[in-house]
Coordinates of C-alpha atoms and ligand atoms in Angstrom, one line a residue:
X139 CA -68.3 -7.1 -20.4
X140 CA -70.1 -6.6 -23.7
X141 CA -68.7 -4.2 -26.2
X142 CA -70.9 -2.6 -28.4
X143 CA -70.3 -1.2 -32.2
X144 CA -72.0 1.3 -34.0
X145 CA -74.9 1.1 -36.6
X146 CA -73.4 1.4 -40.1
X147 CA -69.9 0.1 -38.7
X148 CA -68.0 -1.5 -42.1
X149 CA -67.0 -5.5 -41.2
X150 CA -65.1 -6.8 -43.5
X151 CA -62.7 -8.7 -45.1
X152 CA -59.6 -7.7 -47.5
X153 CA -57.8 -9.1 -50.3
X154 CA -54.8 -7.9 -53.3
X155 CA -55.4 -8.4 -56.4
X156 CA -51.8 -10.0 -57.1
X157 CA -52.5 -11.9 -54.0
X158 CA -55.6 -13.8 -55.1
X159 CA -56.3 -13.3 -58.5
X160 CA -53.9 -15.5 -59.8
X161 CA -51.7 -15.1 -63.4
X162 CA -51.2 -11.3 -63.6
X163 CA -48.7 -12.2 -66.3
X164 CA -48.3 -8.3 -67.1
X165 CA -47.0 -7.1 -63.8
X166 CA -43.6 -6.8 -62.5
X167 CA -43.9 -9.1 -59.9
X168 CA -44.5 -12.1 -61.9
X169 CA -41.7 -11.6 -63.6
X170 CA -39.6 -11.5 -60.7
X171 CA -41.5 -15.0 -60.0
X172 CA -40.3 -16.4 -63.2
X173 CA -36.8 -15.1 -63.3
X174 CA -34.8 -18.1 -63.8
X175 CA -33.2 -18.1 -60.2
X176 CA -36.1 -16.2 -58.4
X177 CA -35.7 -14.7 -55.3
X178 CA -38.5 -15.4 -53.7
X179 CA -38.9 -19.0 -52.7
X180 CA -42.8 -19.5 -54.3
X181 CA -44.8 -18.2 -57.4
X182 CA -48.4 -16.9 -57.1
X183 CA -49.3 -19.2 -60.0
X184 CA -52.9 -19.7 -59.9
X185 CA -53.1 -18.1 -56.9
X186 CA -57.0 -18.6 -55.4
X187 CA -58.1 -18.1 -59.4
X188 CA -60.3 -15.1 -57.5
X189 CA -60.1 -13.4 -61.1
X190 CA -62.6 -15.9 -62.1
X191 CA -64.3 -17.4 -59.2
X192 CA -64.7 -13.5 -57.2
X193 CA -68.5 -14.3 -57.5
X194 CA -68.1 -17.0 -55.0
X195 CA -65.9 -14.9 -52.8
X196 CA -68.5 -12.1 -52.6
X197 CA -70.9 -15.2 -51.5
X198 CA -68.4 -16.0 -48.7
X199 CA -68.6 -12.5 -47.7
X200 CA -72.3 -12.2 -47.9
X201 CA -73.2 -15.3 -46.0
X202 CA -70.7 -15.1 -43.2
X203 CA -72.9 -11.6 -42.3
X204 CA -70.2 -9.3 -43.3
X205 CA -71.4 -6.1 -45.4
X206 CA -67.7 -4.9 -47.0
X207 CA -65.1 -6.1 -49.5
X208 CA -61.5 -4.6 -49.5
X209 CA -60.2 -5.8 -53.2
X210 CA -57.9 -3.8 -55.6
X211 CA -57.8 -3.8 -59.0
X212 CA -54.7 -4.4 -60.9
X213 CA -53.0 -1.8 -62.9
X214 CA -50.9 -4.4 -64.8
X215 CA -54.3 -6.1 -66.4
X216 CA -55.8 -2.4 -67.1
X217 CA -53.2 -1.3 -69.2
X218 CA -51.0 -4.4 -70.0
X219 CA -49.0 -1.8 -72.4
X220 CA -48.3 1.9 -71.8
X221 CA -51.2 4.0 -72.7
X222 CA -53.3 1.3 -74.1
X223 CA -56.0 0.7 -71.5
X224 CA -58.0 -2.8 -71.8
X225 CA -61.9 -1.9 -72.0
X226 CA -62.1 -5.7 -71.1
X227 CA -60.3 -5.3 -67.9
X228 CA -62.4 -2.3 -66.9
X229 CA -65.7 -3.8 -67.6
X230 CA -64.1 -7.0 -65.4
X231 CA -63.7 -4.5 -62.3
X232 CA -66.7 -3.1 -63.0
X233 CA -68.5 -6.3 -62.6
X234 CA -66.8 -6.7 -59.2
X235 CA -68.0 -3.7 -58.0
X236 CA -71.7 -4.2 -59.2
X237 CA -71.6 -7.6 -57.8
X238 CA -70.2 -6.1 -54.6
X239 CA -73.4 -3.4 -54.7
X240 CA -76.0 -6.7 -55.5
X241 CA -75.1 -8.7 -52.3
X242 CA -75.4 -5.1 -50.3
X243 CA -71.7 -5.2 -49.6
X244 CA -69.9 -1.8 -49.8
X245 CA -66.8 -2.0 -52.2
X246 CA -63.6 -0.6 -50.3
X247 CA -60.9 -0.5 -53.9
X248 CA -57.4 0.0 -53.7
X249 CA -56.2 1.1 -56.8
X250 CA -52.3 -0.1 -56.1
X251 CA -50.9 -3.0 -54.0
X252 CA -48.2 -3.3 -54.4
X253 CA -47.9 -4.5 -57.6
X254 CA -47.0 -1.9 -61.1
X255 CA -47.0 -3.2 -64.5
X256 CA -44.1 -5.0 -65.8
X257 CA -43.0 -1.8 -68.7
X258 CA -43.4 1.2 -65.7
X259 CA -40.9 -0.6 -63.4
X260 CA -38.8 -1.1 -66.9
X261 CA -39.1 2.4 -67.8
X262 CA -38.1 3.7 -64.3
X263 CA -41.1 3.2 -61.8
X264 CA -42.0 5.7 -59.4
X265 CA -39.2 8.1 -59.6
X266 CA -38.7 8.5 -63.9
X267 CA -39.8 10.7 -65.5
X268 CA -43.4 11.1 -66.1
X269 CA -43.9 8.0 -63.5
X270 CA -46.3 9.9 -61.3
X271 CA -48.2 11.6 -64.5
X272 CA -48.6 7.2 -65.6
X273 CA -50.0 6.6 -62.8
X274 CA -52.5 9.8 -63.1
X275 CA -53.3 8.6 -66.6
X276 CA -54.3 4.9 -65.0
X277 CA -56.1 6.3 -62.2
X278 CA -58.0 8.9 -65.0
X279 CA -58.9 5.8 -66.8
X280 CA -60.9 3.8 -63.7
X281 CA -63.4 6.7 -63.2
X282 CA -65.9 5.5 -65.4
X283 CA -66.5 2.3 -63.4
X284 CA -66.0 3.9 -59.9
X285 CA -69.3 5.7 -60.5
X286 CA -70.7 5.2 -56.8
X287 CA -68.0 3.8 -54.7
X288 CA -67.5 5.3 -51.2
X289 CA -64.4 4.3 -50.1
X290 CA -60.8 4.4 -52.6
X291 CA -57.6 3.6 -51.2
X292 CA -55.2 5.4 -53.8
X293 CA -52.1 3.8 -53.0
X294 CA -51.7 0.5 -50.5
X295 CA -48.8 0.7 -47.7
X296 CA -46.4 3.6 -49.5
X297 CA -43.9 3.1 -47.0
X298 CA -43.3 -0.6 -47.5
X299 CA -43.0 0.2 -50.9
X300 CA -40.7 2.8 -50.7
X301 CA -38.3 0.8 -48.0
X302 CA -38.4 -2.3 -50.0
X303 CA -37.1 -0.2 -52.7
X304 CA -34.3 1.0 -50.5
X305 CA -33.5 -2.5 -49.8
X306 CA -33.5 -3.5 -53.5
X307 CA -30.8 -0.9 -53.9
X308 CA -28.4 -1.7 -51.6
X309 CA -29.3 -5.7 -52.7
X310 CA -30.9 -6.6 -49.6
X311 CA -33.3 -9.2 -48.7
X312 CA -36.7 -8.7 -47.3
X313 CA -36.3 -8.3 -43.6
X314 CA -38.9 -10.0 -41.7
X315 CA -40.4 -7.6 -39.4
X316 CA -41.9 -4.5 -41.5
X317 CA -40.4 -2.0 -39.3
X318 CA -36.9 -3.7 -38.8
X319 CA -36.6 -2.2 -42.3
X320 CA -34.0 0.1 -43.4
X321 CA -35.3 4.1 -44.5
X322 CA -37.4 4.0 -47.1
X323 CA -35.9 5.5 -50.5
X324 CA -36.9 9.2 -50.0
X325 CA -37.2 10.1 -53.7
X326 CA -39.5 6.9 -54.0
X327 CA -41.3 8.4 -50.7
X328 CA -41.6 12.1 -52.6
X329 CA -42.9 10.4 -55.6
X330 CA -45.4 7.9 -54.1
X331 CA -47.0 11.5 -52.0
X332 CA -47.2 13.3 -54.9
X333 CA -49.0 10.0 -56.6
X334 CA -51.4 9.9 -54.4
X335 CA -52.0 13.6 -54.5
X336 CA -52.9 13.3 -58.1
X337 CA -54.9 10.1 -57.6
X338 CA -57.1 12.4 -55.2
X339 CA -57.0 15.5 -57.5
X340 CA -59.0 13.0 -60.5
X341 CA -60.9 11.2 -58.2
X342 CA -62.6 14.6 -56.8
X343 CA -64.8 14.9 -59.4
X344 CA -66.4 11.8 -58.8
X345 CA -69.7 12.2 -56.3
X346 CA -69.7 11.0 -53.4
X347 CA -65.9 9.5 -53.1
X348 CA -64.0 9.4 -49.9
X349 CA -60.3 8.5 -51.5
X350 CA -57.3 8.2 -49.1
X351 CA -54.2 6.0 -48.7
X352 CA -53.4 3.0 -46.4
X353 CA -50.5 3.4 -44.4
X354 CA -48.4 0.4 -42.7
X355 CA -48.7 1.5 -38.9
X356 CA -45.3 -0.7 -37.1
X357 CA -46.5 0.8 -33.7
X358 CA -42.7 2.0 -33.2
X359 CA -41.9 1.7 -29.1
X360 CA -38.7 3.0 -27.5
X361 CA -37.1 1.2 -24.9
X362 CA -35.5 3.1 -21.9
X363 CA -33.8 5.7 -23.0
X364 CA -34.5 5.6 -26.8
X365 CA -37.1 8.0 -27.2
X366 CA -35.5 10.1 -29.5
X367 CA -33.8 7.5 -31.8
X368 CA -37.5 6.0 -31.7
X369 CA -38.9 9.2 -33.1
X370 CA -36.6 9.6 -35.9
X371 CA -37.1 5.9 -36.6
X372 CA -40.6 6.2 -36.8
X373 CA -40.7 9.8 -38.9
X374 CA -38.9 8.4 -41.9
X375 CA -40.7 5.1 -42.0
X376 CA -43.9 5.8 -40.9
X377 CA -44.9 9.6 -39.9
X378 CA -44.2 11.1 -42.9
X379 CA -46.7 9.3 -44.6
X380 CA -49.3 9.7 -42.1
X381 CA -49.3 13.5 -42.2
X382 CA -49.8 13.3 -45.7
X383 CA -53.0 12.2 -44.8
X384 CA -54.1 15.2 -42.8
X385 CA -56.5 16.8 -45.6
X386 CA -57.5 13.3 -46.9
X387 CA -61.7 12.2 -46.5
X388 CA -60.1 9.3 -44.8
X389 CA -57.1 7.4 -43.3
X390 CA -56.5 3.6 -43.7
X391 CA -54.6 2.2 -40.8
X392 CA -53.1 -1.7 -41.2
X393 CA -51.5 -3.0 -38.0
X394 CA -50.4 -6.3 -37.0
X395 CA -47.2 -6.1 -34.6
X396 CA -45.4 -4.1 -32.8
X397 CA -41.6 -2.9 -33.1
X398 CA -39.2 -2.1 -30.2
X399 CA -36.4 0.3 -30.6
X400 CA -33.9 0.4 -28.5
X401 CA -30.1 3.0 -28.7
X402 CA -29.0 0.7 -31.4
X403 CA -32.1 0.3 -33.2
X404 CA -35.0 -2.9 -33.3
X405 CA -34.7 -5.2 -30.7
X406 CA -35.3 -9.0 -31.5
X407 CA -37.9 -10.1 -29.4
X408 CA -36.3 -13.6 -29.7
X409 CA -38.6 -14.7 -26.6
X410 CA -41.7 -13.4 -27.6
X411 CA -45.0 -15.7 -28.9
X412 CA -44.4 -15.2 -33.0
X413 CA -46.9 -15.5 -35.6
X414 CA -45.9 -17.8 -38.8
X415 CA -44.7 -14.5 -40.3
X416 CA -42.1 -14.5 -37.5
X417 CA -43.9 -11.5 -35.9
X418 CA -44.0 -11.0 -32.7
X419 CA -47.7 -11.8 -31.5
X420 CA -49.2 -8.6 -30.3
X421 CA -52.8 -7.9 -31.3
X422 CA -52.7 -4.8 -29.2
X423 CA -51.0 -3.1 -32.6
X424 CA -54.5 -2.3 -33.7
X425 CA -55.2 -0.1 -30.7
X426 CA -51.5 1.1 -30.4
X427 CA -51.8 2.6 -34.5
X428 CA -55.3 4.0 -34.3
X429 CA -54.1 6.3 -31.2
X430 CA -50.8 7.3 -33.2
X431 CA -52.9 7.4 -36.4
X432 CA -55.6 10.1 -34.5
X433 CA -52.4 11.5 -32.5
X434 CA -50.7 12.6 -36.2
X435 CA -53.7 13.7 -38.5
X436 CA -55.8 14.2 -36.2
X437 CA -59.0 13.7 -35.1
X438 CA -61.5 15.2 -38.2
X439 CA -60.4 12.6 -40.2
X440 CA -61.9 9.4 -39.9
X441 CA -60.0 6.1 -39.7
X442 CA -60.7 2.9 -41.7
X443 CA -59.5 -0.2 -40.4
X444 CA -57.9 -1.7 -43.8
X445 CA -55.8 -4.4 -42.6
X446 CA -55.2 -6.3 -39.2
X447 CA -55.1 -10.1 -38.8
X448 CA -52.5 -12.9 -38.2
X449 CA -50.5 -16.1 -40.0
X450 CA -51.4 -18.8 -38.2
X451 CA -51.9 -22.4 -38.5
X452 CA -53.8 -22.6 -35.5
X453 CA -57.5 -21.1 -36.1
X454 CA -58.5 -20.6 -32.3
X455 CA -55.4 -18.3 -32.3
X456 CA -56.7 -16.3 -35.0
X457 CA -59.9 -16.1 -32.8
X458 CA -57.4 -14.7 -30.1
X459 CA -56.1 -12.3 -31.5
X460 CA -58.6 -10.6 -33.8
X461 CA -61.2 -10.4 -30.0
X462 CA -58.4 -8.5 -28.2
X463 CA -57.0 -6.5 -31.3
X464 CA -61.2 -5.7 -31.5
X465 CA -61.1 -4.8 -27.7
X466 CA -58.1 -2.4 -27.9
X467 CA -60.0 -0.8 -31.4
X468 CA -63.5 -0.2 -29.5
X469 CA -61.5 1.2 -26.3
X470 CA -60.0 3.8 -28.4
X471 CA -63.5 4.3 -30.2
X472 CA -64.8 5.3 -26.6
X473 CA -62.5 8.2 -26.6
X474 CA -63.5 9.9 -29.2
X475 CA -61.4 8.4 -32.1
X476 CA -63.4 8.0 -35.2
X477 CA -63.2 5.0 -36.5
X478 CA -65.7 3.7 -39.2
X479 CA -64.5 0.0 -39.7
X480 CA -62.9 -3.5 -39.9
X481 CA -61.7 -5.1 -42.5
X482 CA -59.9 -7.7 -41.8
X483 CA -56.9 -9.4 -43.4
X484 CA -57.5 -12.1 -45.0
X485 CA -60.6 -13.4 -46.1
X486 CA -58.0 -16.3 -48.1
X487 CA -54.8 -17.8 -47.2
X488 CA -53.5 -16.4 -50.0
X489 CA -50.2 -15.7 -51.8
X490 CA -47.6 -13.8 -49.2
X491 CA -45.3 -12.2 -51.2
X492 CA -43.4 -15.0 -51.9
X493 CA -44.8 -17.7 -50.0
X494 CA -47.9 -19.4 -49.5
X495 CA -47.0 -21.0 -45.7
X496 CA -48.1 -18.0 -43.9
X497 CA -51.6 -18.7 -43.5
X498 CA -54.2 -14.9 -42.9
X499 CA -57.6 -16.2 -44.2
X500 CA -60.4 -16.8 -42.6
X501 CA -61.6 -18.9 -45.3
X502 CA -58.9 -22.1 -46.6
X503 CA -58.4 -22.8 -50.5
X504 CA -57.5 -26.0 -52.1
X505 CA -54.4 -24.9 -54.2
X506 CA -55.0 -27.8 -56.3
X507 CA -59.1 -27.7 -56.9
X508 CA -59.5 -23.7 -55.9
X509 CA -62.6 -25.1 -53.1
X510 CA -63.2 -22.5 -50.5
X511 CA -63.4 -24.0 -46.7
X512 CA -64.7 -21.8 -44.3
X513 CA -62.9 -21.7 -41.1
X514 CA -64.6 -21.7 -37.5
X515 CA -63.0 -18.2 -36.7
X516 CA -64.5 -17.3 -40.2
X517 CA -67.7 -17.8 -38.2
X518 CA -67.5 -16.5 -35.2
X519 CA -66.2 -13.0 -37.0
X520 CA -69.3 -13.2 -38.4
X521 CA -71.1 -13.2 -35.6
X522 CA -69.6 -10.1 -34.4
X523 CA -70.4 -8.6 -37.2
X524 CA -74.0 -9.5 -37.4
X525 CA -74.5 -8.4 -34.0
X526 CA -72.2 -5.5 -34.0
X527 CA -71.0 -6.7 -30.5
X528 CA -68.0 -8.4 -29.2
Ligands
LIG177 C1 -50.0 -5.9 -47.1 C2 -50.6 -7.3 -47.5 C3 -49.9 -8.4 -46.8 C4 -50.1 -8.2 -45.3 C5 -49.4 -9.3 -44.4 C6 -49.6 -5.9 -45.6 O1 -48.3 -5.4 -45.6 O2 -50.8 -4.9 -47.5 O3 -50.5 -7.4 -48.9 O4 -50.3 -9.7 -47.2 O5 -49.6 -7.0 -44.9 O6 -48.1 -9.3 -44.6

């Protein structure tokens, strides 16, 4: 059976600026990197160089028959030092997004992922004082180069950010399925919400904007008997931050996995097929977090597709899962969901937090020489998106 997309349908592919950029000296991450006894195994170094070779990229893009970008822009290069904002820097985004306009690709920009400069985490981060009003200030500063773009994501995955920093607190380490997590630091939660609120209060005066944030959809199940431990679960780590989203022009759902919970919380699902993230594999998570996603803000508020994808080594796997994670996504488009696009995640095996072994991209990079190899499943997402049909 042939499934058909709309006309106008985005298909694209996303990045993170910290991710691919490489060098973002300024930010807090890299000096976690560079910490004597780090705690994360690998640095982002050079990462894919992308800060100077995003001409290319947008190339890729282009000429696999793609017509979107998902790309962020990096608060730490912006204003390297509080309250002094780089002109440099802007003009270097702006470029992006004009480049982005030339090869008739639509610019989806995240202002955060993930990553804050190096002085706000020293100062206090989210939840000091004047944090939030910082992170007004930055977002004030990008309007004049965000003159004609659609589609802003304010704030990337608020709930991972606010359960890593619960984990940070109590001196955990980073668990290794998303939703496994423990509660996310409510007064990091309350801060992120009412960041994002004044992200969309500046961005209102620009014509034309849709902003919104992307939320990290676990697709939360209860085994027998655990429904209500399931719903709490879910609430705190994932709810919460959807129905934040209920006024928004726009939702952004990522998806990748699934999470079972059971009377005593997640179940290992030590038997399941994993992914090289040690996820289980489950591309139905895509149709599983656009229903939820519709079922909490509901259905006047269309959905982006901002993240969905898979580590793998194996490429034909990747083809795999993104055709039935596609499948489930048009199935809930025929009922009515509104759903406006793809973007998948990656377009480059790129830097994952830490390590560089799980593999997203569609497109391989030469760590050593920066060369861009374009995968086959690179290929044939293209030709899905060409012919808007699956
Ligand atoms: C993040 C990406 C990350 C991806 C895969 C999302 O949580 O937004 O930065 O690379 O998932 O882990």
């Amino acid at each position: 059976m042939t499934t058909t997309f709309p006309d106008g349908f985005l298909w694209g592919a996303a990045t993170s600026a910290h991710q691919v950029e490489g060098n973002n000296t300024s930010s807090d991450l890299w000096a976690v990197e560079n910490a004597p006894d780090p705690i994360v195994p690998e640095r982002s170094g050079d990462a894919c160089d992308s800060y100077h070779r995003w001409p290319e990229d947008l190339d890729v893009v282009r000429d696999l028959g793609l017509n979107s970008y998902r790309f962020s822009i990096e608060w730490a290069r912006v204003e390297p030092t509080p309250g002094r904002t780089s002109r440099a820097q802007l003009a270097h985004y702006r470029r992006m997004i004009e480049g982005c306009f030339e090869r008739g690709l639509t610019p989806v920009v995240t202002l955060h992922h993930f990553t804050t400069p190096a002085w706000f985490r020293a100062a206090g981060g989210w939840t000091a004082e004047g944090g939030v009003s910082r992170f007004r200030d930055y977002v004030r500063s990008l309007l004049p180069i965000l003159d004609g773009v659609e589609w802003v994501c304010t704030i990337n995955e608020p709930n991972m950010l606010a359960m890593i920093s619960a984990m940070l607190k109590r001196g955990e380490r980073h668990e290794n399925v998303a939703g496994a997590m423990p509660p996310p630091d409510q007064d990091v939660a309350d801060a992120l919400i009412g960041a994002h609120r004044a992200a969309r209060e500046e961005l209102a005066g620009l014509p034309g904007v849709r902003s919104g944030w992307t939320v990290a959809n676990q697709n939360f199940q209860a085994a027998a008997g655990a429904e209500e431990q399931t719903a709490q679960w879910s609430h705190s780590r994932e709810d919460q931050f959807l129905d934040v989203a209920e006024d928004d022009d726009f939702i952004g759902v990522q998806a990748y996995t699934r999470v079972v919970i059971g009377l005593d919380g997640p179940q290992d699902p030590e038997s399941a097929r994993k992914t090289l993230t040690g996820w289980e594999f489950y591309p139905e998570a895509l149709e599983g977090a656009v229903r939820h996603t519709a079922r909490r803000v509901g259905t006047a508020v269309p959905i982006l597709v901002t993240e969905n994808g898979i580590a793998t080594a194996d490429d034909a796997e990747r083809v795999e899962y993104t055709r039935t994670a596609l499948t489930g996504l048009a199935r809930a488009m025929a009922d009515g969901i509104d759903v406006r696009g793809y973007l998948h995640w990656s377009l480059l095996d790129n830097y994952e937090w830490g390590s560089w072994t799980p593999t997203f991209g569609l497109v391989s990079v030469d760590r050593e020489t920066f060369t861009r190899t374009i995968k086959p499943s690179a290929r044939w997402y293209g030709e899905v998106a060409r012919s808007g049909r699956l």
